[in-house]
Coordinates of C-alpha atoms in Angstrom, one line a residue:
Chain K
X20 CA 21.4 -64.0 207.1
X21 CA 19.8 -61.6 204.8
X22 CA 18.8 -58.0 205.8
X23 CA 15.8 -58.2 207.1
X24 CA 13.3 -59.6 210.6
X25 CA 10.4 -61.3 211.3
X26 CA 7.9 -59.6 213.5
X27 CA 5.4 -61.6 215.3
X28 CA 2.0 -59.3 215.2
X29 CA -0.5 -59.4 217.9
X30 CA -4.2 -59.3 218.0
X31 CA -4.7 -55.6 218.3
X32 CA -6.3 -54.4 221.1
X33 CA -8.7 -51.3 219.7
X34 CA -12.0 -51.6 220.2
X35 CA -12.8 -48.6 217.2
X36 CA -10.7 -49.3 214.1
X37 CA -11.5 -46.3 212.1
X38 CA -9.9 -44.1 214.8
X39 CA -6.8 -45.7 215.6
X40 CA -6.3 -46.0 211.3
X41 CA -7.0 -42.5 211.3
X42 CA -4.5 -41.5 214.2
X43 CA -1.6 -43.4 212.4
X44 CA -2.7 -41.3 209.0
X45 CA -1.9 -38.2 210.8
X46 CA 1.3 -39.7 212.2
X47 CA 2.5 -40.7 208.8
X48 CA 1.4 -37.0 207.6
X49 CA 3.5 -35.4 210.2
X50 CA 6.5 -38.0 209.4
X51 CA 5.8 -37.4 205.9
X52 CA 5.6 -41.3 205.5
X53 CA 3.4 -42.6 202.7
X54 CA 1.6 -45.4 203.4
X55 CA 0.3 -47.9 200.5
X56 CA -1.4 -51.0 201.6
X57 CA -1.7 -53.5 198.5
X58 CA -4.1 -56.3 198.8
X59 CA -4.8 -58.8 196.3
X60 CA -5.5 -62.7 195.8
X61 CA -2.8 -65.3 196.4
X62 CA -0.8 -66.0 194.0
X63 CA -2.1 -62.2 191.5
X64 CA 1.9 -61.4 191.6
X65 CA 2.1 -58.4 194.6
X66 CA 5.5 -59.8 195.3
X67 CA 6.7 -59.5 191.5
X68 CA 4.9 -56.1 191.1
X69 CA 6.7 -54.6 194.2
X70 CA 9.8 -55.7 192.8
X71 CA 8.9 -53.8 189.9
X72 CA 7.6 -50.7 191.5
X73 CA 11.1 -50.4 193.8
X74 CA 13.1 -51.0 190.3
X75 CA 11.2 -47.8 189.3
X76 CA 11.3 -45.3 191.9
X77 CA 14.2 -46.7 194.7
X78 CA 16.6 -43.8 192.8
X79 CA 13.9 -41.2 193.4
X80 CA 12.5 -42.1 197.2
X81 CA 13.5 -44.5 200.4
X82 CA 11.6 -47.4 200.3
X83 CA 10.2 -49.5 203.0
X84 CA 8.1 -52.8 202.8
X85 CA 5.9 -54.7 205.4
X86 CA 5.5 -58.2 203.7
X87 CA 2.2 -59.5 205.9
X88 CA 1.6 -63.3 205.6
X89 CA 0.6 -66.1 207.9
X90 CA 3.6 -67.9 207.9
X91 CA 6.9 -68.2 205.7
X92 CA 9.3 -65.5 204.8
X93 CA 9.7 -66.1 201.1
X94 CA 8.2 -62.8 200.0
X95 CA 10.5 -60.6 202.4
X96 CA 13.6 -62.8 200.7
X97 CA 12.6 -61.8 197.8
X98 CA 11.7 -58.1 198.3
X99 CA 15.2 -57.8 200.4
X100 CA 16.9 -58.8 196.9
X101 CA 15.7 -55.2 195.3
X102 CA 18.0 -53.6 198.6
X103 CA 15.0 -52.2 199.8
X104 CA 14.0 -52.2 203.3
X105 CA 12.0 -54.9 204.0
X106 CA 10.4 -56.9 207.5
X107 CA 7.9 -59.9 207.6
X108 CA 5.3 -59.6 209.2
X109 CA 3.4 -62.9 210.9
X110 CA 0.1 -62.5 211.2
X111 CA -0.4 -65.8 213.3
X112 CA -3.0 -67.4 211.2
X113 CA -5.1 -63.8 210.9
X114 CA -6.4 -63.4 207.5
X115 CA -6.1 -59.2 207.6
X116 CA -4.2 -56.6 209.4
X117 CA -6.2 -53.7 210.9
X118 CA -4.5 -50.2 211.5
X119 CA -3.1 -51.7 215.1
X120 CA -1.4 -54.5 213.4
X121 CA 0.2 -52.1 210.6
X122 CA 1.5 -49.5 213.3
X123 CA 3.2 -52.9 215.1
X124 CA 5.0 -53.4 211.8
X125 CA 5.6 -49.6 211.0
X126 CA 7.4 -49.7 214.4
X127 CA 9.0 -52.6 213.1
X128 CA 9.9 -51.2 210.2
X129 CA 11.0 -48.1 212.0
X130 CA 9.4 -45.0 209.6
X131 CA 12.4 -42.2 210.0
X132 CA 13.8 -42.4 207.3
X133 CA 11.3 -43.8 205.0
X134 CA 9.4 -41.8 201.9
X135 CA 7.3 -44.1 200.8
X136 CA 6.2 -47.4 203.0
X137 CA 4.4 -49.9 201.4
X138 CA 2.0 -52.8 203.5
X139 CA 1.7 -56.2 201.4
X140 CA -1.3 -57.7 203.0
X141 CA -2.7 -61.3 203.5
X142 CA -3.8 -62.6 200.1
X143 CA -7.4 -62.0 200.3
X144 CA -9.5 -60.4 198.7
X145 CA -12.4 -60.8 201.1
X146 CA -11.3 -59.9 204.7
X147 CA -8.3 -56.9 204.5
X148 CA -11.0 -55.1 202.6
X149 CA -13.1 -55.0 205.8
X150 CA -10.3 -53.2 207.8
X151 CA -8.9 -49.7 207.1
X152 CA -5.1 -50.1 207.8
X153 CA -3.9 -46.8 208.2
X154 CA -2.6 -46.6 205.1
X155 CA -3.2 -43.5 202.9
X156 CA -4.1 -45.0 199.8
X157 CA -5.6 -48.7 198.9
X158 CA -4.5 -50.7 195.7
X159 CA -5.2 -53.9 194.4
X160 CA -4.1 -56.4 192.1
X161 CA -6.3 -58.4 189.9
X162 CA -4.3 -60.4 187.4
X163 CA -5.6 -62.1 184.2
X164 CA -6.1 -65.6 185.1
X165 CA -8.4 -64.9 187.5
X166 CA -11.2 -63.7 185.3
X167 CA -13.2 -60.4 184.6
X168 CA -15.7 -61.6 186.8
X169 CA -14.3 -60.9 190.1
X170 CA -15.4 -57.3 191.0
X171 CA -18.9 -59.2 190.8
X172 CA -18.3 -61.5 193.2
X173 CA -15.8 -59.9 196.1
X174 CA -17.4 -56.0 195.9
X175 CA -16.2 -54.4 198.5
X176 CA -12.6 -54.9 197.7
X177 CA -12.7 -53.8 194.5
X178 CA -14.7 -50.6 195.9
X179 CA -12.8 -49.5 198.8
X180 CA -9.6 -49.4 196.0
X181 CA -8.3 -45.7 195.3
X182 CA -5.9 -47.8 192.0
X183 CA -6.5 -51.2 190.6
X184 CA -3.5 -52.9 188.9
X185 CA -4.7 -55.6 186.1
X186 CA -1.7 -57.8 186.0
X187 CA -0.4 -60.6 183.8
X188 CA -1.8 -58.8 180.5
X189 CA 0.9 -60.8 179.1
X190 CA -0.5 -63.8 179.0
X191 CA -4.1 -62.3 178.0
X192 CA -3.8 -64.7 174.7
X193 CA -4.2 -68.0 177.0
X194 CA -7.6 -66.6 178.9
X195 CA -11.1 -65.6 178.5
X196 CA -10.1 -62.1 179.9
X197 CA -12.5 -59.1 179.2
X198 CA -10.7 -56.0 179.8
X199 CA -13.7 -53.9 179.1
X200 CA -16.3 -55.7 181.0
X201 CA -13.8 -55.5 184.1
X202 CA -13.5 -51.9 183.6
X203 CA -17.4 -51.8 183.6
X204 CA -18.1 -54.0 186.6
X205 CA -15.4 -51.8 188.3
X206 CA -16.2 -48.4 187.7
X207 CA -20.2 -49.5 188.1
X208 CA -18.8 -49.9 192.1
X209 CA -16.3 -47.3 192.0
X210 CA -16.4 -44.8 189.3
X211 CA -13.2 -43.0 191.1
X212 CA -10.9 -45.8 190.9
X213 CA -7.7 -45.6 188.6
X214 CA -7.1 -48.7 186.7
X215 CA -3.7 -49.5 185.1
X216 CA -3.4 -52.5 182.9
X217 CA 0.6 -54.1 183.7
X218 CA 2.6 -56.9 183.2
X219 CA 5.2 -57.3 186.8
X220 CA 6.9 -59.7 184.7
X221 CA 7.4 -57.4 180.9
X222 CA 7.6 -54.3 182.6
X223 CA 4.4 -53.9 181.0
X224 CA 2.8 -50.4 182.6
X225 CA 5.1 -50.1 185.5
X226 CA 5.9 -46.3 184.2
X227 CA 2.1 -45.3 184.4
X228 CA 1.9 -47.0 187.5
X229 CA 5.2 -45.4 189.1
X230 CA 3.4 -41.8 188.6
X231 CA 0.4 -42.2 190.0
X232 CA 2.5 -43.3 192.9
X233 CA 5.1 -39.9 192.2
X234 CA 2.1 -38.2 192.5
X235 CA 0.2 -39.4 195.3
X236 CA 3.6 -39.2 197.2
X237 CA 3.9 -35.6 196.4
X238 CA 0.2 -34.8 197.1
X239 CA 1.2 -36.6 200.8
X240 CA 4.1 -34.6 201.3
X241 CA 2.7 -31.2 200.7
Chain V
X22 CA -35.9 -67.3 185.6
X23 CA -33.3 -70.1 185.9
X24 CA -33.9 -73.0 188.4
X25 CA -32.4 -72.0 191.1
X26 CA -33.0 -69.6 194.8
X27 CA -30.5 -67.3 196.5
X28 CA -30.7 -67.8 200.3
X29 CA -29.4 -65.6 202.6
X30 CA -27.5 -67.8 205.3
X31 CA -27.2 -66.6 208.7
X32 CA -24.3 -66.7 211.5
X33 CA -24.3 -69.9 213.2
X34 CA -25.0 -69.9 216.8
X35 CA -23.4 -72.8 217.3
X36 CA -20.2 -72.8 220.0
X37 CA -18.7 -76.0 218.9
X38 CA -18.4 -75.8 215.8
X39 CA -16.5 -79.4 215.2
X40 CA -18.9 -80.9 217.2
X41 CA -21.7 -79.5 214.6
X42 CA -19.8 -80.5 212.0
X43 CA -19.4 -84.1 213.0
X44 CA -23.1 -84.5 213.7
X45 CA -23.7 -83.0 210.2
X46 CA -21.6 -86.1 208.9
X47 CA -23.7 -88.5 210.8
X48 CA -26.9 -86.8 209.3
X49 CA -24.9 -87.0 205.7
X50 CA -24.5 -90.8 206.4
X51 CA -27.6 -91.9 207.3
X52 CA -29.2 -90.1 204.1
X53 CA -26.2 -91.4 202.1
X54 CA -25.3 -88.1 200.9
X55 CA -21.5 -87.6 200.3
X56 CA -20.5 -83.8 200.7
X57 CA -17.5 -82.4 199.4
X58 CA -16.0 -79.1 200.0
X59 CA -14.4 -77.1 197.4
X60 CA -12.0 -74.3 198.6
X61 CA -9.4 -72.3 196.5
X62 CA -8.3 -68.7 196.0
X63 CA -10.8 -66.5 194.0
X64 CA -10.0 -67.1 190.1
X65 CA -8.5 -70.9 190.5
X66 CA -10.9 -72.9 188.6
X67 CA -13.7 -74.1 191.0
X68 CA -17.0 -73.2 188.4
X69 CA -15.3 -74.6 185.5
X70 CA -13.8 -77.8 187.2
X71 CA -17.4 -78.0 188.9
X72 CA -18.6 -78.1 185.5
X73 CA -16.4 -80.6 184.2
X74 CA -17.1 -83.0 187.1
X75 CA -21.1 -82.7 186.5
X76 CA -20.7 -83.7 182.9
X77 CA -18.5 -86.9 183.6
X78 CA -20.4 -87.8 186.7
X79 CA -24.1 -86.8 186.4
X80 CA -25.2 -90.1 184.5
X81 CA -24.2 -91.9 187.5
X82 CA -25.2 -90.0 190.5
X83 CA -27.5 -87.2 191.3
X84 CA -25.8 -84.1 192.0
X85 CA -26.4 -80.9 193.7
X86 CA -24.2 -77.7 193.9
X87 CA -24.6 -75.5 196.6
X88 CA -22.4 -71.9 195.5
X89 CA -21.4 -69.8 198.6
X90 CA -20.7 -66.3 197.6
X91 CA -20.0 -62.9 199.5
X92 CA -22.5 -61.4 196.5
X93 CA -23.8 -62.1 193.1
X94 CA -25.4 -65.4 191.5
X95 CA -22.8 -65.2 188.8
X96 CA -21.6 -68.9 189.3
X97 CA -25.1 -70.8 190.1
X98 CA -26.3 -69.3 186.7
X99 CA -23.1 -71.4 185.6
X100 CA -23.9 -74.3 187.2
X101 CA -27.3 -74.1 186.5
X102 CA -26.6 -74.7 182.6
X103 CA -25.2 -77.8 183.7
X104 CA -28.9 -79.7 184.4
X105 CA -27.5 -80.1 188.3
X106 CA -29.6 -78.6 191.3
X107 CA -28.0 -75.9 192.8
X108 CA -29.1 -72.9 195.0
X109 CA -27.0 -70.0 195.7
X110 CA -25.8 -69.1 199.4
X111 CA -24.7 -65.6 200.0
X112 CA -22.7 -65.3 203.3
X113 CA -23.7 -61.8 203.9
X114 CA -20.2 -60.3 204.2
X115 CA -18.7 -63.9 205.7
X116 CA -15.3 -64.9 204.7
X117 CA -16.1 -68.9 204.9
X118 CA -18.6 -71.5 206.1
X119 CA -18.6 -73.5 209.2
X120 CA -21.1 -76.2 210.0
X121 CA -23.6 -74.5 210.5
X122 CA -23.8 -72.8 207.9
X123 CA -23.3 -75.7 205.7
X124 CA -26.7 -76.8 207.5
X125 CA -28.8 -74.6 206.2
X126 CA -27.3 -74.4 202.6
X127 CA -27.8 -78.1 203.1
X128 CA -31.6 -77.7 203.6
X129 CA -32.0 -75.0 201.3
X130 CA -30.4 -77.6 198.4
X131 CA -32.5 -80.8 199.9
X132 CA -30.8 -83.9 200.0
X133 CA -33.0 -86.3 199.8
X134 CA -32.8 -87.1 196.7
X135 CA -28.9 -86.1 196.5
X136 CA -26.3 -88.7 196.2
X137 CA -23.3 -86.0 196.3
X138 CA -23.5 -82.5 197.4
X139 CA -20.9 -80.3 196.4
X140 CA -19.9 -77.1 198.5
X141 CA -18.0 -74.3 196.6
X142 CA -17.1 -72.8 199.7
X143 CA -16.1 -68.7 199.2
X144 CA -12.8 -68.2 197.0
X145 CA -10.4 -67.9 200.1
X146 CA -7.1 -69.8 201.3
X147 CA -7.3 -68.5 204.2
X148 CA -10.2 -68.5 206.8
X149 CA -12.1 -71.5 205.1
X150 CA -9.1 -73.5 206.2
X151 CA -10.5 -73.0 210.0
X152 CA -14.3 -74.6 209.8
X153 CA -14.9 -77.6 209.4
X154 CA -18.0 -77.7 207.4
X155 CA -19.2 -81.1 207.9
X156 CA -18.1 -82.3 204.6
X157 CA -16.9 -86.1 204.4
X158 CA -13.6 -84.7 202.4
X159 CA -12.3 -81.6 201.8
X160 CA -10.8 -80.7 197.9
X161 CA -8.7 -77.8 196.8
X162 CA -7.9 -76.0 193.7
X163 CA -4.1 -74.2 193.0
X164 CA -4.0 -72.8 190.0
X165 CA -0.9 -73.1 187.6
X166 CA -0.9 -69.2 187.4
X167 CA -0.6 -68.3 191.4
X168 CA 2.4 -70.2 191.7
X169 CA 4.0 -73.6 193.4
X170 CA 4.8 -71.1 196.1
X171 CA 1.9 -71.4 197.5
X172 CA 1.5 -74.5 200.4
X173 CA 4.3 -72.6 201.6
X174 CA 2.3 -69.3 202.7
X175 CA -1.1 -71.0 203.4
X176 CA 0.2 -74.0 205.1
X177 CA -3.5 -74.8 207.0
X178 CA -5.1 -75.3 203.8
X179 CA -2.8 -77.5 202.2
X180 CA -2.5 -79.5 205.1
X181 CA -7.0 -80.6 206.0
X182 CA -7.0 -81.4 202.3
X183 CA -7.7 -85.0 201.1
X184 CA -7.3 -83.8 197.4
X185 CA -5.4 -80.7 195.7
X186 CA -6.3 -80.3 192.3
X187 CA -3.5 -78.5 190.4
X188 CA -5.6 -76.8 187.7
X189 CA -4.6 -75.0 184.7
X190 CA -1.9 -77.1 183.5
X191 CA -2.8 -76.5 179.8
X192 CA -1.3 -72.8 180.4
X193 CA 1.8 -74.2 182.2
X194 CA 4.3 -72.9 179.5
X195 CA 3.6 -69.6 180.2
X196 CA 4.3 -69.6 183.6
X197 CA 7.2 -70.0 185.9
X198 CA 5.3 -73.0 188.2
X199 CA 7.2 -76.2 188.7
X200 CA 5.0 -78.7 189.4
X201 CA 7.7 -81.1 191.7
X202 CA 8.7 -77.8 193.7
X203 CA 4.2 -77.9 194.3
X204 CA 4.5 -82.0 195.3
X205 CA 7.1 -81.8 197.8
X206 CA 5.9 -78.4 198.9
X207 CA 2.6 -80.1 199.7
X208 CA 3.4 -83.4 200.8
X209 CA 5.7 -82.3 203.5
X210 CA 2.8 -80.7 205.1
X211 CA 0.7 -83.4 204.5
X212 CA 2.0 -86.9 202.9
X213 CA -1.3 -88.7 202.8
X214 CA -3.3 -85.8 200.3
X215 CA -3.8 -86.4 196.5
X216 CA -2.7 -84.1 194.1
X217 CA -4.3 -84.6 190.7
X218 CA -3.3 -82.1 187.7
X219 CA -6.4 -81.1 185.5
X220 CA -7.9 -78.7 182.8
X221 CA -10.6 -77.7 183.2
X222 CA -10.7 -75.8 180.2
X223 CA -9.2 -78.6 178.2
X224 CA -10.2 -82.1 180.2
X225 CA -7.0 -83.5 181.3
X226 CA -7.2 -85.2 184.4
X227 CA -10.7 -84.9 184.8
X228 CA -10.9 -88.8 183.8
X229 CA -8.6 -89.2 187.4
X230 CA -10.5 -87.0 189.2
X231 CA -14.0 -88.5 188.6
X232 CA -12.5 -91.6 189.9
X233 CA -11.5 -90.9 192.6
X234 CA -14.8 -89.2 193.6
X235 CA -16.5 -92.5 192.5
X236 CA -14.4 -94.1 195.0
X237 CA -15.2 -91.8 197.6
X238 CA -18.8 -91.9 197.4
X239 CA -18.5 -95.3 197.1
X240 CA -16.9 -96.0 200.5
X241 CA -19.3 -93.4 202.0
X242 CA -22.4 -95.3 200.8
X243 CA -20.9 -98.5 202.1

């Protein structure tokens, strides 16, 4: 049995999203808990990134994950490789987590003695971008194969994103990937966002992605 | 202005959605109209292997394309280089399409003079899964880069598939996918789909896959 459980999420029962995501923000402020929810398409590489991100900073902060997926436990195998704290989350056939399903795993979880928490939600890019989670920043994934088109065609997740990572630039050769037309479509919807360019699998922009995330932790815990 | 209109497709008030659905199919037979559904994640393939299946099938049938979308006419501008007649649905925030929203994309296209309708439902592997549309046979697209993984965290999809179309093959040396790990990952959940491995890009498997929508449309037509 590896070191991790599988939580079985209900249907939360908050009628007003916004508040309960903004009453588990303060919680996490007063626990000095950071809170990343990463959302992304299937199959963009959020499991391989995390593994990445926890290569970089596990020596530096405790680490806790909240793999979210319908069914199967294959991500939270992997993550609980990296020794990092890790539960599964079931969403039972729900294609998003609002901020009462992330407290359920948080609880789960169990936040004490964790630094930096991150959520891996549903992979979707349509739905989790509808519900604030709680979390204190958003960040997405968009990888390479999926085309330079996609901020066109699923807005609102590329504009409620405070980071986007573009993954896969390792395998830009093989695709029809504009990396300046998807900084344009992007920044035309969010002209705040940070975009970082990485490869999970090279290593590939992991260190420019581990400070933003040294120095949104900091900015959390003063 | 290219040849084709944006419509703005509403909620269904339908309860029953299966029972909408089925007398959509009865409407679809009598008109001898075959209607496919076309469901992936966002990025797979579905407007280039829409493409590729005009151009080997349009000298035989007439064809029309209707392209669901949360926003932007980026694909029917595609698929209107094509010659094919296609009208783009914008779901107003909606993660899929049921029935009866199939319905109205359906009149907005007219079929009348359609022999096979094609819907490319929004890029989603999750909520799509859970409406039946009304289509006589529902298609997917996994792509080589998201992974063989995948039946295993979106089970539903896999499994009210008639046909998964493993796309991208021409880029499998890059990637870590392993294309009997995808078959018996898939057939478990369901023995009786049939998985095809194209190109898009390239054409391979295109030849297979245009037969066995001939046959389809065929038997419909019967």
């Amino acid at each position: 049995m590896e070191g991790f459980r599988v939580l079985e999420i209900k249907k939360s029962v908050f009628e007003n999203n916004d508040r309960e995501a903004d009453k588990l923000r303060q919680e996490l402020k007063k626990e000095k808990t950071f809170l990343l929810n990463l959302m992304s398409s299937p199959g963009s590489g959020k499991t391989t990134t995390l593994k990445a991100t926890i290569a970089a900073l596990k020596d530096e902060m405790r680490i806790g994950v909240m793999e979210a997926d319908i069914d199967s436990d294959v991500d939270a195998h992997t993550i609980a490789e990296t020794g990092a704290k890790v539960i599964q989350l079931h969403t039972g056939g729900m294609c998003h987590l609002d901020a009462g399903m992330t407290k359920q795993g948080l609880e789960g979880l169990g936040t004490e003695n964790i630094d930096f928490a991150i959520l891996e939600n549903v992979g979707n890019l349509v739905c989790p971008a509808e519900f604030d989670t709680g979390a204190v920043k958003n960040a997405m994934i968009l990888s390479v194969p999926e085309g330079h088109d996609k901020p066109l065609k699923y807005p609102l997740m590329f504009s409620i994103c405070d980071v986007l990572l573009v993954n896969k630039i390792d395998v830009m050769p093989y695709f029809d990937f504009d990396l300046d037309k998807c900084h344009e479509y992007v920044k035309k919807l969010n002209p705040n966002i940070t975009i970082i360019p990485i490869s999970a699998r090279t290593g590939e922009g992991i260190d420019q992605w581990a400070d933003w995330l040294r120095t949104q932790v900091a900015e959390w815990n003063k």
